[in-house]
Amino acid sequence: MLKVNNIHTFYGQIEALKGISVEVNEGEIVTLIGANGAGKSTTLKTISGQLHPAEGEVVFQGETVSGMLSHEVTAKRIIQVPEGRHIFPQMSVQENLDMGAFLRNDKAEIASDMERVFDLFSRLRERKNQKGGTLSGGEQQMLAMGRAMMARPALLMLDEPSMGLAPVIVDTIFETIVRLNKEGMTILLVEQNAHMALSIANRGYVLETGKVVLEGPGKELLTNELVRKTYLGEV
């Protein structure tokens, strides 16, 4: 479904990605792990068109999308849930979800998808008329994921969905990711919680200073000595 081929991405004069290549097959959960500054979020931003690679290409469903503007990439149904959630704080929960369907005009299907979001996240149903900015961090993460689902993503990209959340909420978020994948959604996940990410991923890539240093099935990476020492806190 997705091929990231040898991309080099810069912030000004600083080379953040130094020839990264990643593949995501339809129906997979693929995770990117690594320390802060390794290039995980930059990879997602390059895929989604927020950044443009100086070299290399991003191919989605056989079409080159690198070089497209971000709204053009979104129209291809590559949907990113950004780090920090970035919901619309002055809009209600329902209005935030409506914004996720901005590019759609199939009203009956939009209403059906909103019900599906409310079924997944019952807290959002209870708070649908509440302003997004008054929600807890966990509820805002649910809202950001729900908003993304309203766009009917072919590829859902999640950037640090567990950041700053209580463990019980993290469990809920990861259970939802697994459920969405079982229902057929393809997911590319960036996550600091390497153990949880690798435990649900089909495959994983380990990034260090803008390069892929290790890749393989999620379960195998969980037992890899480098990963265990560096990212799982084991000695």
mmCIF file of C-alpha atoms in Angstrom:
data_model
loop_
_atom_site.group_PDB
_atom_site.id
_atom_site.type_symbol
_atom_site.label_atom_id
_atom_site.label_comp_id
_atom_site.label_asym_id
_atom_site.label_seq_id
_atom_site.Cartn_x
_atom_site.Cartn_y
_atom_site.Cartn_z
ATOM 1 C CA MET A 1 0.000 0.000 0.000
ATOM 2 C CA LEU A 2 2.738 2.478 1.010
ATOM 3 C CA LYS A 3 6.386 2.630 -0.048
ATOM 4 C CA VAL A 4 8.725 5.239 1.365
ATOM 5 C CA ASN A 5 11.822 5.030 -0.826
ATOM 6 C CA ASN A 6 15.133 6.492 0.381
ATOM 7 C CA ILE A 7 13.722 9.820 1.585
ATOM 8 C CA HIS A 8 15.948 12.682 2.701
ATOM 9 C CA THR A 9 14.068 15.460 4.470
ATOM 10 C CA PHE A 10 15.542 18.701 5.769
ATOM 11 C CA TYR A 11 14.589 21.371 8.276
ATOM 12 C CA GLY A 12 16.498 24.265 6.740
ATOM 13 C CA GLN A 13 20.110 23.085 6.575
ATOM 14 C CA ILE A 14 19.550 20.215 9.008
ATOM 15 C CA GLU A 15 19.054 16.780 7.459
ATOM 16 C CA ALA A 16 16.415 15.088 9.621
ATOM 17 C CA LEU A 17 15.868 11.991 7.470
ATOM 18 C CA LYS A 18 18.932 10.399 5.889
ATOM 19 C CA GLY A 19 17.619 7.899 3.377
ATOM 20 C CA ILE A 20 14.745 6.224 5.206
ATOM 21 C CA SER A 21 12.826 3.428 3.469
ATOM 22 C CA VAL A 22 9.628 1.972 4.955
ATOM 23 C CA GLU A 23 6.852 -0.240 3.576
ATOM 24 C CA VAL A 24 3.311 -0.778 4.803
ATOM 25 C CA ASN A 25 1.182 -3.556 3.342
ATOM 26 C CA GLU A 26 -2.592 -3.381 3.265
ATOM 27 C CA GLY A 27 -4.142 -4.595 6.524
ATOM 28 C CA GLU A 28 -0.973 -4.273 8.607
ATOM 29 C CA ILE A 29 -0.062 -2.396 11.739
ATOM 30 C CA VAL A 30 3.468 -1.090 11.225
ATOM 31 C CA THR A 31 5.226 0.855 13.972
ATOM 32 C CA LEU A 32 8.174 3.241 14.013
ATOM 33 C CA ILE A 33 10.078 3.393 17.289
ATOM 34 C CA GLY A 34 13.113 5.350 18.382
ATOM 35 C CA ALA A 35 14.325 8.063 20.720
ATOM 36 C CA ASN A 36 13.250 11.697 20.516
ATOM 37 C CA GLY A 37 14.776 13.269 17.425
ATOM 38 C CA ALA A 38 15.177 9.953 15.600
ATOM 39 C CA GLY A 39 12.943 11.108 12.728
ATOM 40 C CA LYS A 40 9.679 9.297 13.485
ATOM 41 C CA SER A 41 7.333 12.291 13.317
ATOM 42 C CA THR A 42 9.292 13.763 10.405
ATOM 43 C CA THR A 43 8.650 10.549 8.482
ATOM 44 C CA LEU A 44 4.898 10.868 9.029
ATOM 45 C CA LYS A 45 4.950 14.551 8.087
ATOM 46 C CA THR A 46 6.820 13.708 4.886
ATOM 47 C CA ILE A 47 4.268 11.028 3.995
ATOM 48 C CA SER A 48 1.332 13.367 4.705
ATOM 49 C CA GLY A 49 2.736 16.221 2.613
ATOM 50 C CA GLN A 50 3.478 18.615 5.476
ATOM 51 C CA LEU A 51 7.146 18.293 4.515
ATOM 52 C CA HIS A 52 8.621 17.555 1.098
ATOM 53 C CA PRO A 53 11.658 15.311 0.702
ATOM 54 C CA ALA A 54 14.716 16.729 -1.026
ATOM 55 C CA GLU A 55 15.423 13.256 -2.356
ATOM 56 C CA GLY A 56 13.501 9.979 -2.636
ATOM 57 C CA GLU A 57 9.775 9.442 -3.022
ATOM 58 C CA VAL A 58 6.609 8.363 -1.236
ATOM 59 C CA VAL A 59 4.382 6.019 -3.242
ATOM 60 C CA PHE A 60 0.842 5.265 -2.103
ATOM 61 C CA GLN A 61 -1.237 2.631 -3.867
ATOM 62 C CA GLY A 62 1.065 2.884 -6.871
ATOM 63 C CA GLU A 63 0.951 6.700 -7.124
ATOM 64 C CA THR A 64 3.753 9.080 -6.164
ATOM 65 C CA VAL A 65 2.395 11.453 -3.519
ATOM 66 C CA SER A 66 5.628 13.128 -2.382
ATOM 67 C CA GLY A 67 5.523 16.664 -3.731
ATOM 68 C CA MET A 68 1.755 16.890 -3.329
ATOM 69 C CA LEU A 69 0.286 19.465 -0.969
ATOM 70 C CA SER A 70 -1.005 18.100 2.325
ATOM 71 C CA HIS A 71 -4.692 18.559 1.428
ATOM 72 C CA GLU A 72 -4.076 16.630 -1.801
ATOM 73 C CA VAL A 73 -2.511 13.784 0.192
ATOM 74 C CA THR A 74 -5.491 13.856 2.581
ATOM 75 C CA ALA A 75 -7.811 13.508 -0.415
ATOM 76 C CA LYS A 76 -5.995 10.218 -1.155
ATOM 77 C CA ARG A 77 -7.264 9.116 2.298
ATOM 78 C CA ILE A 78 -3.893 9.172 4.040
ATOM 79 C CA ILE A 79 -5.075 10.558 7.373
ATOM 80 C CA GLN A 80 -2.779 11.582 10.214
ATOM 81 C CA VAL A 81 -3.644 11.970 13.889
ATOM 82 C CA PRO A 82 -0.956 14.466 14.920
ATOM 83 C CA GLU A 83 1.152 14.427 18.041
ATOM 84 C CA GLY A 84 -0.558 16.636 20.602
ATOM 85 C CA ARG A 85 -3.985 15.872 19.089
ATOM 86 C CA HIS A 86 -4.693 19.396 17.735
ATOM 87 C CA ILE A 87 -8.447 19.234 18.019
ATOM 88 C CA PHE A 88 -10.487 22.435 17.558
ATOM 89 C CA PRO A 89 -10.895 23.601 21.179
ATOM 90 C CA GLN A 90 -13.764 26.046 20.624
ATOM 91 C CA MET A 91 -15.812 23.578 18.589
ATOM 92 C CA SER A 92 -18.040 20.928 20.104
ATOM 93 C CA VAL A 93 -17.166 17.258 19.922
ATOM 94 C CA GLN A 94 -19.740 16.775 17.161
ATOM 95 C CA GLU A 95 -18.395 19.757 15.194
ATOM 96 C CA ASN A 96 -14.856 18.377 15.470
ATOM 97 C CA LEU A 97 -16.082 15.069 14.052
ATOM 98 C CA ASP A 98 -17.893 16.907 11.267
ATOM 99 C CA MET A 99 -14.583 18.539 10.332
ATOM 100 C CA GLY A 100 -13.116 15.090 9.778
ATOM 101 C CA ALA A 101 -15.701 14.557 7.037
ATOM 102 C CA PHE A 102 -14.953 17.942 5.420
ATOM 103 C CA LEU A 103 -14.067 16.421 2.032
ATOM 104 C CA ARG A 104 -17.157 14.184 1.955
ATOM 105 C CA ASN A 105 -20.746 14.883 0.888
ATOM 106 C CA ASP A 106 -22.402 11.488 1.485
ATOM 107 C CA LYS A 107 -24.579 12.658 4.378
ATOM 108 C CA ALA A 108 -26.155 9.317 5.248
ATOM 109 C CA GLU A 109 -22.769 7.592 5.367
ATOM 110 C CA ILE A 110 -21.298 10.447 7.405
ATOM 111 C CA ALA A 111 -24.069 10.028 9.984
ATOM 112 C CA SER A 112 -23.417 6.275 10.049
ATOM 113 C CA ASP A 113 -19.683 6.822 10.564
ATOM 114 C CA MET A 114 -20.345 9.251 13.403
ATOM 115 C CA GLU A 115 -22.439 6.604 15.141
ATOM 116 C CA ARG A 116 -19.556 4.181 14.703
ATOM 117 C CA VAL A 117 -17.196 6.675 16.371
ATOM 118 C CA PHE A 118 -19.648 7.101 19.245
ATOM 119 C CA ASP A 119 -19.903 3.314 19.574
ATOM 120 C CA LEU A 120 -16.106 3.057 19.778
ATOM 121 C CA PHE A 121 -15.743 5.970 22.176
ATOM 122 C CA SER A 122 -18.841 6.146 24.365
ATOM 123 C CA ARG A 123 -17.382 9.108 26.280
ATOM 124 C CA LEU A 124 -17.587 11.200 23.119
ATOM 125 C CA ARG A 125 -21.296 10.438 22.779
ATOM 126 C CA GLU A 126 -21.828 11.655 26.354
ATOM 127 C CA ARG A 127 -19.927 14.856 25.553
ATOM 128 C CA LYS A 128 -20.943 15.478 21.937
ATOM 129 C CA ASN A 129 -22.179 19.026 22.653
ATOM 130 C CA GLN A 130 -19.210 19.887 24.891
ATOM 131 C CA LYS A 131 -16.358 22.049 23.597
ATOM 132 C CA GLY A 132 -13.316 20.024 22.633
ATOM 133 C CA GLY A 133 -11.005 22.186 24.714
ATOM 134 C CA THR A 134 -12.811 21.205 27.928
ATOM 135 C CA LEU A 135 -12.181 17.474 27.453
ATOM 136 C CA SER A 136 -9.501 15.530 29.321
ATOM 137 C CA GLY A 137 -6.321 14.573 27.483
ATOM 138 C CA GLY A 138 -7.569 11.036 26.944
ATOM 139 C CA GLU A 139 -10.912 12.249 25.631
ATOM 140 C CA GLN A 140 -9.143 14.643 23.272
ATOM 141 C CA GLN A 141 -7.068 11.736 21.936
ATOM 142 C CA MET A 142 -10.272 9.775 21.344
ATOM 143 C CA LEU A 143 -11.717 12.805 19.574
ATOM 144 C CA ALA A 144 -8.639 13.201 17.366
ATOM 145 C CA MET A 145 -8.856 9.524 16.396
ATOM 146 C CA GLY A 146 -12.596 9.805 15.822
ATOM 147 C CA ARG A 147 -12.110 12.871 13.633
ATOM 148 C CA ALA A 148 -9.578 10.937 11.550
ATOM 149 C CA MET A 149 -11.981 8.013 11.191
ATOM 150 C CA MET A 150 -14.633 10.372 9.804
ATOM 151 C CA ALA A 151 -12.369 10.828 6.771
ATOM 152 C CA ARG A 152 -12.582 7.075 6.073
ATOM 153 C CA PRO A 153 -8.798 6.593 5.951
ATOM 154 C CA ALA A 154 -7.222 4.019 3.684
ATOM 155 C CA LEU A 155 -4.083 4.531 5.781
ATOM 156 C CA LEU A 156 -4.386 5.827 9.355
ATOM 157 C CA MET A 157 -1.188 7.359 10.747
ATOM 158 C CA LEU A 158 -1.004 7.850 14.518
ATOM 159 C CA ASP A 159 1.721 10.048 16.020
ATOM 160 C CA GLU A 160 2.353 9.319 19.720
ATOM 161 C CA PRO A 161 -1.257 8.450 20.648
ATOM 162 C CA SER A 162 -0.350 7.483 24.238
ATOM 163 C CA MET A 163 1.672 10.592 25.084
ATOM 164 C CA GLY A 164 0.733 12.114 28.432
ATOM 165 C CA LEU A 165 -2.158 9.753 29.082
ATOM 166 C CA ALA A 166 -2.977 7.658 32.147
ATOM 167 C CA PRO A 167 -2.232 3.916 31.776
ATOM 168 C CA VAL A 168 -5.922 2.935 31.762
ATOM 169 C CA ILE A 169 -6.578 5.366 28.887
ATOM 170 C CA VAL A 170 -3.514 4.104 27.023
ATOM 171 C CA ASP A 171 -4.968 0.590 27.238
ATOM 172 C CA THR A 172 -8.247 1.850 25.776
ATOM 173 C CA ILE A 173 -6.455 3.632 22.920
ATOM 174 C CA PHE A 174 -4.405 0.553 22.022
ATOM 175 C CA GLU A 175 -7.432 -1.743 22.238
ATOM 176 C CA THR A 176 -9.154 0.583 19.778
ATOM 177 C CA ILE A 177 -6.165 0.510 17.415
ATOM 178 C CA VAL A 178 -6.240 -3.305 17.426
ATOM 179 C CA ARG A 179 -10.005 -3.329 16.876
ATOM 180 C CA LEU A 180 -9.774 -0.921 13.930
ATOM 181 C CA ASN A 181 -7.058 -3.064 12.384
ATOM 182 C CA LYS A 182 -9.122 -6.235 12.807
ATOM 183 C CA GLU A 183 -11.925 -4.426 10.989
ATOM 184 C CA GLY A 184 -9.552 -3.918 8.057
ATOM 185 C CA MET A 185 -7.839 -0.582 8.664
ATOM 186 C CA THR A 186 -4.161 -0.236 7.754
ATOM 187 C CA ILE A 187 -2.215 1.629 10.435
ATOM 188 C CA LEU A 188 1.213 3.287 10.640
ATOM 189 C CA LEU A 189 2.009 3.975 14.290
ATOM 190 C CA VAL A 190 4.666 6.208 15.850
ATOM 191 C CA GLU A 191 4.881 5.496 19.551
ATOM 192 C CA GLN A 192 7.275 6.129 22.455
ATOM 193 C CA ASN A 193 5.851 3.149 24.343
ATOM 194 C CA ALA A 194 7.913 0.678 22.351
ATOM 195 C CA HIS A 195 6.699 -2.396 24.240
ATOM 196 C CA MET A 196 3.005 -1.719 23.570
ATOM 197 C CA ALA A 197 3.630 -0.692 19.981
ATOM 198 C CA LEU A 198 5.699 -3.767 19.102
ATOM 199 C CA SER A 199 3.295 -6.087 20.919
ATOM 200 C CA ILE A 200 0.444 -5.152 18.538
ATOM 201 C CA ALA A 201 2.453 -4.489 15.351
ATOM 202 C CA ASN A 202 2.883 -6.883 12.463
ATOM 203 C CA ARG A 203 6.221 -5.253 11.715
ATOM 204 C CA GLY A 204 8.398 -2.521 13.151
ATOM 205 C CA TYR A 205 11.219 -0.198 12.183
ATOM 206 C CA VAL A 206 13.768 1.178 14.650
ATOM 207 C CA LEU A 207 14.985 4.690 13.784
ATOM 208 C CA GLU A 208 18.144 6.387 15.025
ATOM 209 C CA THR A 209 19.234 9.888 13.939
ATOM 210 C CA GLY A 210 17.264 9.822 10.699
ATOM 211 C CA LYS A 211 18.113 6.282 9.628
ATOM 212 C CA VAL A 212 16.492 2.838 9.900
ATOM 213 C CA VAL A 213 18.869 0.699 11.941
ATOM 214 C CA LEU A 214 16.646 -2.337 12.474
ATOM 215 C CA GLU A 215 13.449 -3.787 11.072
ATOM 216 C CA GLY A 216 11.445 -6.962 11.453
ATOM 217 C CA PRO A 217 8.276 -8.566 12.839
ATOM 218 C CA GLY A 218 7.027 -6.809 15.977
ATOM 219 C CA LYS A 219 7.314 -9.915 18.155
ATOM 220 C CA GLU A 220 10.907 -10.511 17.035
ATOM 221 C CA LEU A 221 11.929 -6.926 17.758
ATOM 222 C CA LEU A 222 10.500 -7.301 21.265
ATOM 223 C CA THR A 223 13.110 -9.976 21.954
ATOM 224 C CA ASN A 224 15.982 -8.211 20.157
ATOM 225 C CA GLU A 225 18.813 -7.397 22.574
ATOM 226 C CA LEU A 226 19.406 -3.861 21.224
ATOM 227 C CA VAL A 227 15.702 -3.017 21.415
ATOM 228 C CA ARG A 228 15.337 -4.485 24.898
ATOM 229 C CA LYS A 229 18.288 -2.528 26.275
ATOM 230 C CA THR A 230 17.732 0.750 24.435
ATOM 231 C CA TYR A 231 13.948 1.100 24.190
ATOM 232 C CA LEU A 232 12.394 -1.281 26.703
ATOM 233 C CA GLY A 233 14.552 -0.308 29.673
ATOM 234 C CA GLU A 234 15.879 -3.819 30.233
ATOM 235 C CA VAL A 235 19.423 -4.608 31.297
#
